[in-house]
Short mmCIF file of C-alpha atoms in Angstrom, two decimals:
data_model
loop_
_atom_site.label_atom_id
_atom_site.label_comp_id
_atom_site.label_asym_id
_atom_site.label_seq_id
_atom_site.Cartn_x
_atom_site.Cartn_y
_atom_site.Cartn_z
CA GLY A 1 -87.72 -82.13 -15.09
CA ALA A 2 -87.45 -84.46 -18.03
CA VAL A 3 -84.71 -87.06 -17.83
CA VAL A 4 -83.19 -89.13 -20.59
CA SER A 5 -81.04 -91.99 -19.39
CA GLN A 6 -78.48 -93.89 -21.39
CA HIS A 7 -77.08 -97.28 -20.51
CA PRO A 8 -74.33 -98.22 -20.31
CA SER A 9 -72.46 -94.99 -19.69
CA ARG A 10 -69.19 -96.68 -20.58
CA VAL A 11 -68.51 -99.90 -22.43
CA ILE A 12 -65.34 -101.59 -23.58
CA CYS A 13 -65.58 -104.42 -26.06
CA LYS A 14 -63.41 -106.53 -28.30
CA SER A 15 -63.23 -105.91 -32.01
CA GLY A 16 -65.87 -107.87 -33.89
CA THR A 17 -68.45 -107.95 -31.14
CA SER A 18 -71.76 -106.11 -31.11
CA VAL A 19 -72.70 -103.56 -28.50
CA LYS A 20 -76.18 -102.33 -27.59
CA ILE A 21 -76.78 -98.89 -26.10
CA GLU A 22 -80.14 -98.02 -24.57
CA CYS A 23 -81.79 -94.62 -24.45
CA ARG A 24 -84.78 -94.22 -22.13
CA SER A 25 -87.05 -91.30 -21.44
CA LEU A 26 -87.76 -91.75 -17.76
CA ASP A 27 -90.69 -89.46 -17.08
CA PHE A 28 -92.15 -88.61 -20.44
CA GLN A 29 -93.12 -90.24 -23.69
CA ALA A 30 -90.87 -89.62 -26.67
CA THR A 31 -92.33 -89.79 -30.13
CA THR A 32 -88.93 -89.38 -31.71
CA MET A 33 -85.41 -90.10 -30.59
CA PHE A 34 -82.18 -89.03 -32.20
CA TRP A 35 -78.74 -90.60 -32.10
CA TYR A 36 -75.51 -88.65 -32.32
CA ARG A 37 -71.87 -89.60 -32.40
CA GLN A 38 -69.02 -87.46 -31.13
CA PHE A 39 -65.33 -88.11 -31.68
CA PRO A 40 -62.75 -86.51 -29.36
CA LYS A 41 -62.49 -82.75 -29.71
CA GLN A 42 -65.17 -82.74 -32.41
CA SER A 43 -68.78 -81.71 -32.51
CA LEU A 44 -71.82 -83.92 -32.32
CA MET A 45 -72.80 -85.56 -35.57
CA LEU A 46 -76.39 -86.62 -36.11
CA MET A 47 -76.53 -90.28 -37.12
CA ALA A 48 -80.21 -91.13 -37.32
CA THR A 49 -83.75 -90.29 -36.34
CA SER A 50 -86.03 -92.96 -34.95
CA ASN A 51 -89.78 -92.77 -34.59
CA GLU A 52 -91.66 -95.16 -32.37
CA GLY A 53 -92.88 -98.15 -34.31
CA SER A 54 -91.21 -97.30 -37.59
CA LYS A 55 -87.86 -97.66 -39.27
CA ALA A 56 -85.12 -95.22 -38.46
CA THR A 57 -84.02 -92.55 -40.91
CA TYR A 58 -80.27 -92.40 -41.30
CA GLU A 59 -78.16 -89.40 -42.20
CA GLN A 60 -76.09 -89.56 -45.34
CA GLY A 61 -72.95 -91.61 -44.88
CA VAL A 62 -74.19 -93.55 -41.86
CA GLU A 63 -74.38 -97.29 -42.47
CA LYS A 64 -77.77 -98.57 -41.39
CA ASP A 65 -76.56 -102.18 -41.28
CA LYS A 66 -73.72 -101.14 -39.03
CA PHE A 67 -75.76 -99.05 -36.63
CA LEU A 68 -79.05 -100.80 -35.96
CA ILE A 69 -81.70 -98.66 -34.31
CA ASN A 70 -84.85 -99.97 -32.70
CA HIS A 71 -87.54 -97.75 -31.20
CA ALA A 72 -89.98 -100.29 -29.86
CA SER A 73 -91.82 -98.10 -27.36
CA LEU A 74 -92.45 -94.46 -26.53
CA THR A 75 -89.79 -94.57 -23.83
CA LEU A 76 -87.01 -96.71 -25.27
CA SER A 77 -84.73 -96.61 -28.27
CA THR A 78 -81.68 -98.81 -28.74
CA LEU A 79 -78.58 -98.40 -30.87
CA THR A 80 -76.64 -101.54 -31.70
CA VAL A 81 -73.16 -101.17 -33.10
CA THR A 82 -72.65 -104.39 -35.00
CA SER A 83 -69.23 -105.99 -35.49
CA ALA A 84 -67.59 -103.07 -33.77
CA HIS A 85 -64.10 -102.01 -34.75
CA PRO A 86 -61.68 -99.56 -33.11
CA GLU A 87 -62.79 -96.78 -35.46
CA ASP A 88 -66.29 -97.07 -33.96
CA SER A 89 -64.90 -95.96 -30.61
CA SER A 90 -66.77 -92.78 -29.84
CA PHE A 91 -69.17 -90.97 -27.53
CA TYR A 92 -72.74 -91.83 -28.49
CA ILE A 93 -75.50 -89.47 -27.36
CA CYS A 94 -79.24 -89.74 -27.74
CA SER A 95 -81.92 -87.10 -27.49
CA ALA A 96 -85.65 -87.50 -27.11
CA LYS A 97 -88.46 -85.31 -28.37
CA ALA A 98 -91.34 -85.25 -25.92
CA ARG A 99 -94.80 -86.07 -27.16
CA VAL A 100 -96.15 -83.30 -24.94
CA ARG A 101 -94.14 -80.26 -23.88
CA VAL A 102 -92.35 -80.88 -20.59
CA GLY A 103 -91.64 -77.73 -18.65
CA THR A 104 -90.17 -75.20 -21.04
CA GLY A 105 -88.66 -77.67 -23.44
CA GLU A 106 -89.45 -80.52 -25.75
CA LEU A 107 -86.04 -81.93 -26.64
CA PHE A 108 -83.85 -83.58 -24.02
CA PHE A 109 -80.42 -85.18 -24.21
CA GLY A 110 -79.02 -88.23 -22.50
CA GLU A 111 -75.73 -88.17 -20.67
CA GLY A 112 -73.93 -90.12 -23.38
CA SER A 113 -72.33 -93.55 -23.70
CA ARG A 114 -68.63 -93.91 -24.29
CA LEU A 115 -67.72 -96.91 -26.43
CA THR A 116 -64.16 -98.15 -26.60
CA VAL A 117 -63.40 -100.97 -29.02
CA LEU A 118 -60.13 -102.77 -28.45
CA ASP B 1 -74.96 -78.74 -42.27
CA ALA B 2 -74.58 -76.27 -39.46
CA LYS B 3 -75.81 -72.84 -40.50
CA THR B 4 -73.96 -70.93 -37.82
CA THR B 5 -70.50 -69.51 -37.26
CA GLN B 6 -68.98 -69.12 -33.81
CA PRO B 7 -65.52 -68.23 -32.56
CA PRO B 8 -63.67 -71.40 -31.56
CA SER B 9 -62.75 -70.21 -28.09
CA MET B 10 -63.28 -67.45 -25.55
CA ASP B 11 -62.08 -66.71 -22.04
CA CYS B 12 -63.90 -64.98 -19.25
CA ALA B 13 -63.06 -64.06 -15.68
CA GLU B 14 -65.24 -65.55 -12.98
CA GLY B 15 -68.01 -63.17 -11.96
CA ARG B 16 -67.88 -61.22 -15.20
CA ALA B 17 -70.36 -61.42 -18.04
CA ALA B 18 -69.58 -63.82 -20.85
CA ASN B 19 -70.84 -62.70 -24.24
CA LEU B 20 -70.81 -65.42 -26.87
CA PRO B 21 -71.51 -64.33 -30.45
CA CYS B 22 -73.05 -66.34 -33.24
CA ASN B 23 -73.57 -65.53 -36.90
CA HIS B 24 -76.48 -67.07 -38.76
CA SER B 25 -76.81 -64.92 -41.84
CA THR B 26 -78.85 -67.49 -43.80
CA ILE B 27 -81.49 -68.02 -41.14
CA SER B 28 -84.99 -68.51 -42.51
CA GLY B 29 -88.08 -66.72 -41.31
CA ASN B 30 -89.44 -69.75 -39.47
CA GLU B 31 -86.14 -70.72 -37.85
CA TYR B 32 -85.35 -70.12 -34.22
CA VAL B 33 -81.96 -69.63 -32.62
CA TYR B 34 -81.18 -72.24 -29.99
CA TRP B 35 -78.26 -72.40 -27.60
CA TYR B 36 -76.96 -75.54 -25.96
CA ARG B 37 -73.84 -76.21 -23.98
CA GLN B 38 -71.82 -79.33 -23.40
CA ILE B 39 -69.67 -79.82 -20.38
CA HIS B 40 -66.83 -82.25 -21.00
CA SER B 41 -68.02 -85.85 -21.48
CA GLN B 42 -71.66 -85.05 -20.84
CA GLY B 43 -74.71 -84.69 -23.05
CA PRO B 44 -75.71 -81.24 -24.31
CA GLN B 45 -77.80 -79.05 -22.04
CA TYR B 46 -80.47 -76.69 -23.34
CA ILE B 47 -79.89 -73.05 -22.41
CA ILE B 48 -82.31 -70.78 -24.23
CA HIS B 49 -83.97 -70.13 -27.56
CA GLY B 50 -85.58 -67.24 -29.40
CA LEU B 51 -87.14 -66.19 -32.67
CA LYS B 52 -86.69 -62.44 -32.94
CA ASN B 53 -87.25 -60.92 -29.53
CA ASN B 54 -84.63 -60.90 -26.84
CA GLU B 55 -85.11 -63.63 -24.27
CA THR B 56 -84.02 -64.14 -20.69
CA ASN B 57 -84.26 -67.06 -18.33
CA GLU B 58 -82.54 -68.16 -15.15
CA MET B 59 -79.47 -69.29 -17.04
CA ALA B 60 -78.82 -66.65 -19.65
CA SER B 61 -80.02 -63.89 -21.94
CA LEU B 62 -80.27 -64.08 -25.70
CA ILE B 63 -79.94 -60.96 -27.81
CA ILE B 64 -80.96 -61.32 -31.45
CA THR B 65 -80.21 -58.53 -33.91
CA GLU B 66 -83.08 -56.89 -35.70
CA ASP B 67 -82.15 -58.50 -39.02
CA ARG B 68 -81.79 -61.85 -37.19
CA LYS B 69 -78.47 -62.54 -38.85
CA SER B 70 -76.60 -62.75 -35.59
CA SER B 71 -77.16 -63.24 -31.90
CA THR B 72 -75.32 -63.11 -28.60
CA LEU B 73 -75.67 -65.38 -25.63
CA ILE B 74 -74.98 -63.61 -22.37
CA LEU B 75 -74.07 -65.36 -19.15
CA PRO B 76 -74.38 -62.42 -16.75
CA HIS B 77 -72.10 -63.69 -13.99
CA ALA B 78 -69.95 -66.51 -15.25
CA THR B 79 -68.78 -69.19 -12.83
CA LEU B 80 -66.18 -71.90 -13.16
CA ARG B 81 -69.04 -74.37 -13.76
CA ASP B 82 -69.94 -72.48 -16.93
CA THR B 83 -66.76 -73.73 -18.60
CA ALA B 84 -68.11 -75.72 -21.55
CA VAL B 85 -68.54 -75.79 -25.31
CA TYR B 86 -71.45 -73.59 -26.32
CA TYR B 87 -73.38 -74.41 -29.46
CA CYS B 88 -75.57 -71.99 -31.39
CA ILE B 89 -78.06 -73.80 -33.62
CA VAL B 90 -80.78 -72.59 -35.94
CA ARG B 91 -83.76 -74.83 -36.38
CA VAL B 92 -87.44 -74.70 -37.07
CA GLY B 93 -89.28 -73.79 -33.90
CA PRO B 94 -90.99 -75.84 -31.20
CA GLY B 95 -94.04 -77.14 -33.02
CA TRP B 96 -95.74 -80.26 -31.86
CA GLY B 97 -97.03 -81.39 -35.20
CA SER B 98 -93.74 -81.25 -37.00
CA THR B 99 -90.82 -83.62 -37.27
CA LEU B 100 -88.44 -81.36 -35.43
CA GLY B 101 -85.53 -82.23 -33.27
CA ARG B 102 -82.80 -83.05 -35.76
CA LEU B 103 -80.01 -80.75 -34.71
CA TYR B 104 -76.92 -80.09 -36.77
CA PHE B 105 -74.16 -78.96 -34.48
CA GLY B 106 -71.32 -76.75 -35.59
CA ARG B 107 -67.99 -76.62 -33.79
CA GLY B 108 -69.25 -74.33 -31.07
CA THR B 109 -67.28 -72.02 -28.80
CA GLN B 110 -65.14 -73.37 -26.00
CA LEU B 111 -65.73 -70.98 -23.12
CA THR B 112 -63.16 -71.13 -20.37
CA VAL B 113 -63.96 -69.30 -17.16
CA TRP B 114 -60.90 -68.61 -15.07
CA PRO B 115 -60.75 -67.69 -11.39
#
């Protein structure tokens, strides 16, 4: 089956530092990747859409200078939380849209990355 | 914005069928109904999707009303491992030439399966 891997799964950082989260499609090529954020006991909120080789499209209210997204290849997208603050602490989840249908699906989620900013 | 309404929580006894309802009264003609679930602290997992016909796979069955304004996800024999938040989402269907994939999650239904 199709696997989307996120790294790191957990990260703790000091306030003011930047943190990079990677999202990789391991056995398929992803034309588009999506980033979500989820606060405790809340639903997933779409942050941005990234297409390989082009700039990301951010949802309304999401600061693009705060959450830098790079989609340099068909298998890797990165989310960098710049100058992180405690309010950025959250569960960040990516999903990848396969270029070619894989099995019975075309959209696959990573296992999430939990960011804690002290 | 999420275009669906789901009950916030439901309980089900292990081994019994779990029937999770979803209202999507503003669904468009080209929109499918998708179901995902999220076990605590994990990424969402795809369950099933449908357009207007009922669907069944190894995980669940999806019953869509004739007017497509509501649907029900059925887990025929719930197990403790089925305890999760279940999300019903409407979205344009699985087309390769489109810019699909942006999902807008509602609050979902917390299903608790008890022994």
